[in-house]
PDB file of C-alpha atoms in Angstrom:
ATOM      1  CA  ARG M 249      80.641-231.497  90.751  1.00 49.00           C
ATOM      2  CA  PRO M 250      80.160-234.443  88.399  1.00 56.00           C
ATOM      3  CA  MET M 251      76.627-235.298  87.373  1.00 64.00           C
ATOM      4  CA  THR M 252      75.067-238.286  89.087  1.00 67.00           C
ATOM      5  CA  ASP M 253      72.054-240.444  88.434  1.00 63.00           C
ATOM      6  CA  SER M 254      70.292-238.723  91.351  1.00 80.00           C
ATOM      7  CA  ASP M 255      70.192-235.657  89.118  1.00 86.00           C
ATOM      8  CA  TYR M 256      67.162-237.338  87.583  1.00 88.00           C
ATOM      9  CA  LEU M 257      65.135-236.192  90.634  1.00 88.00           C
ATOM     10  CA  VAL M 258      66.221-232.627  90.302  1.00 90.00           C
ATOM     11  CA  PHE M 259      65.602-232.403  86.522  1.00 94.00           C
ATOM     12  CA  SER M 260      62.287-234.232  86.765  1.00 94.00           C
ATOM     13  CA  GLU M 261      61.002-231.587  89.268  1.00 94.00           C
ATOM     14  CA  TYR M 262      61.412-228.926  86.631  1.00 95.00           C
ATOM     15  CA  LEU M 263      60.954-230.667  83.308  1.00 96.00           C
ATOM     16  CA  ASP M 264      58.522-233.046  81.575  1.00 96.00           C
ATOM     17  CA  TYR M 265      59.770-235.070  78.601  1.00 97.00           C
ATOM     18  CA  ASP M 266      57.464-236.420  75.935  1.00 97.00           C
ATOM     19  CA  PRO M 267      59.318-239.371  74.279  1.00 97.00           C
ATOM     20  CA  PHE M 268      56.983-239.371  71.285  1.00 97.00           C
ATOM     21  CA  THR M 269      57.572-235.729  70.337  1.00 97.00           C
ATOM     22  CA  GLY M 270      61.025-235.357  71.887  1.00 97.00           C
ATOM     23  CA  VAL M 271      60.037-232.122  73.537  1.00 97.00           C
ATOM     24  CA  LEU M 272      61.053-230.980  77.031  1.00 97.00           C
ATOM     25  CA  ILE M 273      58.489-228.733  78.753  1.00 97.00           C
ATOM     26  CA  TRP M 274      59.006-226.532  81.833  1.00 96.00           C
ATOM     27  CA  LYS M 275      56.905-227.728  84.850  1.00 95.00           C
ATOM     28  CA  GLN M 276      58.160-224.939  87.046  1.00 91.00           C
ATOM     29  CA  ARG M 277      60.354-221.916  86.651  1.00 87.00           C
ATOM     30  CA  ASN M 278      64.105-222.326  86.660  1.00 80.00           C
ATOM     31  CA  SER M 279      64.975-218.763  85.766  1.00 81.00           C
ATOM     32  CA  ASN M 280      63.380-215.534  84.524  1.00 79.00           C
ATOM     33  CA  ARG M 281      63.662-216.767  80.935  1.00 81.00           C
ATOM     34  CA  CYS M 282      61.655-219.956  81.247  1.00 83.00           C
ATOM     35  CA  VAL M 283      57.861-220.090  81.114  1.00 90.00           C
ATOM     36  CA  VAL M 284      55.900-222.915  82.692  1.00 92.00           C
ATOM     37  CA  GLY M 285      54.158-224.927  79.984  1.00 93.00           C
ATOM     38  CA  GLN M 286      56.520-223.883  77.185  1.00 94.00           C
ATOM     39  CA  GLU M 287      59.215-225.867  75.460  1.00 95.00           C
ATOM     40  CA  ALA M 288      62.576-225.647  77.206  1.00 94.00           C
ATOM     41  CA  GLY M 289      65.658-224.357  75.517  1.00 92.00           C
ATOM     42  CA  PHE M 290      66.828-223.141  72.133  1.00 94.00           C
ATOM     43  CA  VAL M 291      68.616-224.457  69.048  1.00 94.00           C
ATOM     44  CA  ASN M 292      72.340-223.627  69.123  1.00 93.00           C
ATOM     45  CA  PRO M 293      74.389-222.730  66.011  1.00 91.00           C
ATOM     46  CA  LEU M 294      75.310-226.403  65.495  1.00 88.00           C
ATOM     47  CA  GLY M 295      71.654-227.428  65.325  1.00 91.00           C
ATOM     48  CA  TYR M 296      71.359-229.062  68.770  1.00 94.00           C
ATOM     49  CA  ARG M 297      68.602-228.140  71.211  1.00 96.00           C
ATOM     50  CA  CYS M 298      70.103-226.876  74.438  1.00 95.00           C
ATOM     51  CA  LEU M 299      68.644-225.581  77.719  1.00 94.00           C
ATOM     52  CA  GLY M 300      69.876-223.579  80.654  1.00 91.00           C
ATOM     53  CA  PHE M 301      69.362-225.244  84.035  1.00 90.00           C
ATOM     54  CA  LYS M 302      70.610-223.953  87.398  1.00 87.00           C
ATOM     55  CA  GLY M 303      73.307-221.813  85.781  1.00 86.00           C
ATOM     56  CA  LYS M 304      74.617-224.375  83.315  1.00 90.00           C
ATOM     57  CA  GLN M 305      73.876-225.319  79.708  1.00 92.00           C
ATOM     58  CA  TYR M 306      72.864-228.867  78.820  1.00 94.00           C
ATOM     59  CA  LEU M 307      72.250-230.598  75.489  1.00 95.00           C
ATOM     60  CA  SER M 308      68.538-231.417  75.433  1.00 97.00           C
ATOM     61  CA  HIS M 309      69.058-234.945  74.032  1.00 97.00           C
ATOM     62  CA  ARG M 310      71.190-235.828  77.100  1.00 95.00           C
ATOM     63  CA  VAL M 311      68.524-234.459  79.413  1.00 96.00           C
ATOM     64  CA  ALA M 312      65.864-236.353  77.505  1.00 96.00           C
ATOM     65  CA  TRP M 313      67.854-239.545  77.944  1.00 95.00           C
ATOM     66  CA  LEU M 314      68.196-238.868  81.662  1.00 95.00           C
ATOM     67  CA  LEU M 315      64.449-238.258  82.118  1.00 95.00           C
ATOM     68  CA  TYR M 316      63.455-241.328  80.084  1.00 96.00           C
ATOM     69  CA  TYR M 317      66.035-243.868  81.386  1.00 93.00           C
ATOM     70  CA  LYS M 318      66.629-242.268  84.806  1.00 92.00           C
ATOM     71  CA  SER M 319      70.403-242.218  84.283  1.00 90.00           C
ATOM     72  CA  TRP M 320      72.910-240.116  82.347  1.00 90.00           C
ATOM     73  CA  PRO M 321      74.100-241.559  79.041  1.00 89.00           C
ATOM     74  CA  PRO M 322      77.734-242.706  79.402  1.00 84.00           C
ATOM     75  CA  ASP M 323      79.334-240.853  76.469  1.00 85.00           C
ATOM     76  CA  PHE M 324      77.843-240.293  73.042  1.00 91.00           C
ATOM     77  CA  ILE M 325      74.283-240.231  71.794  1.00 93.00           C
ATOM     78  CA  ASP M 326      73.513-240.451  68.085  1.00 91.00           C
ATOM     79  CA  HIS M 327      70.502-238.938  66.378  1.00 93.00           C
ATOM     80  CA  LYS M 328      69.626-241.771  63.963  1.00 89.00           C
ATOM     81  CA  ASP M 329      67.976-239.462  61.375  1.00 86.00           C
ATOM     82  CA  GLY M 330      70.855-236.952  61.502  1.00 84.00           C
ATOM     83  CA  ASN M 331      68.523-234.191  62.762  1.00 89.00           C
ATOM     84  CA  ARG M 332      70.259-232.818  65.837  1.00 90.00           C
ATOM     85  CA  SER M 333      67.097-231.274  67.303  1.00 93.00           C
ATOM     86  CA  ASN M 334      64.910-234.389  66.905  1.00 96.00           C
ATOM     87  CA  ASN M 335      65.000-235.735  70.451  1.00 97.00           C
ATOM     88  CA  LYS M 336      62.314-238.412  70.150  1.00 97.00           C
ATOM     89  CA  ILE M 337      63.473-241.370  72.208  1.00 97.00           C
ATOM     90  CA  ASP M 338      63.300-243.756  69.216  1.00 96.00           C
ATOM     91  CA  ASN M 339      65.664-241.438  67.337  1.00 94.00           C
ATOM     92  CA  LEU M 340      68.313-241.511  70.070  1.00 96.00           C
ATOM     93  CA  ARG M 341      70.802-244.295  70.571  1.00 92.00           C
ATOM     94  CA  LEU M 342      74.026-244.789  72.504  1.00 93.00           C
ATOM     95  CA  CYS M 343      77.119-244.932  70.385  1.00 89.00           C
ATOM     96  CA  THR M 344      80.863-244.592  70.246  1.00 85.00           C
ATOM     97  CA  LYS M 345      82.539-241.478  68.883  1.00 83.00           C
ATOM     98  CA  SER M 346      83.404-243.405  65.740  1.00 80.00           C
ATOM     99  CA  GLN M 347      79.789-244.577  65.202  1.00 81.00           C
ATOM    100  CA  ASN M 348      78.515-241.089  65.737  1.00 80.00           C
ATOM    101  CA  ASN M 349      81.004-239.792  63.112  1.00 76.00           C
ATOM    102  CA  GLN M 350      79.755-242.379  60.588  1.00 76.00           C
ATOM    103  CA  ASN M 351      76.254-241.046  60.812  1.00 71.00           C
ATOM    104  CA  ARG M 352      77.226-237.417  59.956  1.00 72.00           C
ATOM    105  CA  MET M 353      75.581-235.513  57.136  1.00 68.00           C
ATOM    106  CA  VAL M 354      77.421-234.198  54.133  1.00 67.00           C
ATOM    107  CA  THR M 355      78.909-230.752  54.764  1.00 65.00           C
ATOM    108  CA  GLY M 356      80.469-228.553  52.097  1.00 65.00           C
ATOM    109  CA  GLY M 357      82.868-229.947  49.565  1.00 76.00           C
ATOM    110  CA  SER M 358      82.645-230.284  45.820  1.00 84.00           C
ATOM    111  CA  SER M 359      79.954-232.923  45.822  1.00 87.00           C
ATOM    112  CA  GLU M 360      76.454-233.082  47.343  1.00 87.00           C
ATOM    113  CA  TYR M 361      77.169-236.733  48.251  1.00 90.00           C
ATOM    114  CA  LYS M 362      79.034-238.128  51.214  1.00 89.00           C
ATOM    115  CA  GLY M 363      82.342-239.797  50.374  1.00 89.00           C
ATOM    116  CA  VAL M 364      82.561-238.138  46.940  1.00 92.00           C
ATOM    117  CA  CYS M 365      84.748-235.278  45.653  1.00 91.00           C
ATOM    118  CA  TRP M 366      85.683-233.814  42.279  1.00 91.00           C
ATOM    119  CA  ASP M 367      89.170-234.662  41.052  1.00 90.00           C
ATOM    120  CA  GLY M 368      89.697-231.646  38.756  1.00 86.00           C
ATOM    121  CA  SER M 369      93.106-232.857  37.592  1.00 88.00           C
ATOM    122  CA  ARG M 370      91.557-235.952  36.023  1.00 89.00           C
ATOM    123  CA  GLY M 371      88.084-234.645  35.370  1.00 92.00           C
ATOM    124  CA  LEU M 372      86.450-237.465  37.327  1.00 93.00           C
ATOM    125  CA  TRP M 373      84.504-237.994  40.554  1.00 94.00           C
ATOM    126  CA  MET M 374      86.449-239.811  43.216  1.00 94.00           C
ATOM    127  CA  ALA M 375      84.939-241.945  46.013  1.00 93.00           C
ATOM    128  CA  SER M 376      86.690-242.632  49.285  1.00 92.00           C
ATOM    129  CA  ILE M 377      85.737-243.761  52.802  1.00 90.00           C
ATOM    130  CA  TYR M 378      87.404-243.112  56.141  1.00 86.00           C
ATOM    131  CA  LEU M 379      88.469-246.378  57.824  1.00 85.00           C
ATOM    132  CA  GLY M 380      90.868-247.034  60.660  1.00 80.00           C
ATOM    133  CA  GLY M 381      92.106-243.443  60.767  1.00 80.00           C
ATOM    134  CA  ARG M 382      92.802-243.220  57.041  1.00 87.00           C
ATOM    135  CA  ASN M 383      90.975-242.401  53.823  1.00 86.00           C
ATOM    136  CA  LYS M 384      90.566-245.530  51.644  1.00 92.00           C
ATOM    137  CA  TYR M 385      90.346-244.912  47.889  1.00 94.00           C
ATOM    138  CA  LEU M 386      87.334-246.508  46.303  1.00 95.00           C
ATOM    139  CA  GLY M 387      87.797-245.390  42.687  1.00 94.00           C
ATOM    140  CA  ARG M 388      87.199-242.640  40.130  1.00 95.00           C
ATOM    141  CA  PHE M 389      84.016-242.329  38.136  1.00 95.00           C
ATOM    142  CA  THR M 390      82.563-240.345  35.274  1.00 94.00           C
ATOM    143  CA  SER M 391      79.248-240.066  37.177  1.00 93.00           C
ATOM    144  CA  GLU M 392      78.900-238.357  40.577  1.00 93.00           C
ATOM    145  CA  LYS M 393      76.011-240.707  41.398  1.00 94.00           C
ATOM    146  CA  GLU M 394      78.066-243.827  40.504  1.00 95.00           C
ATOM    147  CA  ALA M 395      80.790-242.612  42.902  1.00 95.00           C
ATOM    148  CA  ALA M 396      78.101-242.042  45.623  1.00 94.00           C
ATOM    149  CA  ARG M 397      76.667-245.539  45.132  1.00 95.00           C
ATOM    150  CA  THR M 398      80.186-247.021  45.491  1.00 95.00           C
ATOM    151  CA  TYR M 399      80.617-245.066  48.692  1.00 93.00           C
ATOM    152  CA  ASP M 400      77.208-246.388  49.919  1.00 93.00           C
ATOM    153  CA  ALA M 401      78.210-250.009  49.291  1.00 94.00           C
ATOM    154  CA  ALA M 402      81.429-249.620  51.275  1.00 93.00           C
ATOM    155  CA  ALA M 403      79.650-247.714  54.114  1.00 90.00           C
ATOM    156  CA  LYS M 404      77.011-250.487  54.427  1.00 91.00           C
ATOM    157  CA  GLU M 405      79.756-253.107  54.533  1.00 92.00           C
ATOM    158  CA  HIS M 406      81.904-251.374  57.112  1.00 90.00           C
ATOM    159  CA  PHE M 407      79.430-249.421  59.248  1.00 87.00           C
ATOM    160  CA  GLY M 408      76.124-251.288  58.957  1.00 85.00           C
ATOM    161  CA  GLU M 409      73.248-249.496  60.701  1.00 84.00           C
ATOM    162  CA  TRP M 410      75.549-246.533  61.489  1.00 82.00           C
ATOM    163  CA  ALA M 411      76.184-245.665  57.859  1.00 85.00           C
ATOM    164  CA  ARG M 412      74.852-242.375  56.593  1.00 83.00           C
ATOM    165  CA  LEU M 413      73.911-243.357  53.000  1.00 88.00           C
ATOM    166  CA  ASN M 414      73.578-241.148  49.972  1.00 87.00           C
ATOM    167  CA  PHE M 415      70.821-243.368  48.531  1.00 87.00           C
ATOM    168  CA  GLY M 416      68.872-245.294  51.140  1.00 73.00           C
ATOM    169  CA  VAL M 417      66.364-245.244  53.889  1.00 56.00           C
ATOM    170  CA  LEU M 418      68.215-242.661  55.968  1.00 45.00           C
ATOM    171  CA  ASN M 419      68.910-240.154  53.240  1.00 45.00           C
ATOM    172  CA  GLU M 420      66.731-240.713  50.138  1.00 45.00           C
ATOM    173  CA  LYS M 421      67.680-239.020  46.900  1.00 46.00           C
ATOM    174  CA  THR M 422      66.849-239.955  43.350  1.00 41.00           C
TER     175      THR M 422
END
């Protein structure tokens, strides 16, 4: 059955949520695995906290949202700081899929910076940004950091508060 806002009553019988720490604590047993007074759930391979409840798995940030606001979030929730297990209420915000994707961390690739890759055929660092379903070329640079700063400027311009920056408040590097 689809989840409803009345699910708040069921979840709140079993779980306490501390919005300042982001932790869900069992108030009563839900299964043989849970222990009253202990933190609910586990961290999955993608880095999200999850919990089992009445035979189903839930993302803890969605349950935290439910317990704090007394309704299920409509679609996507973004972790502002990029830490998928930080479920403090001031770190969670509603977003679109596109906004959530803009706030992703750097993963793999030839550069440690978002929006930057090594162009081996030219021996230069290339900056690009994903806009409107396409990669937009931002230029080639001799310095990896210069390419990263160029990406940051474009990300700020196009994504505002949703931008995951290489050099900035959200992701400070020197």
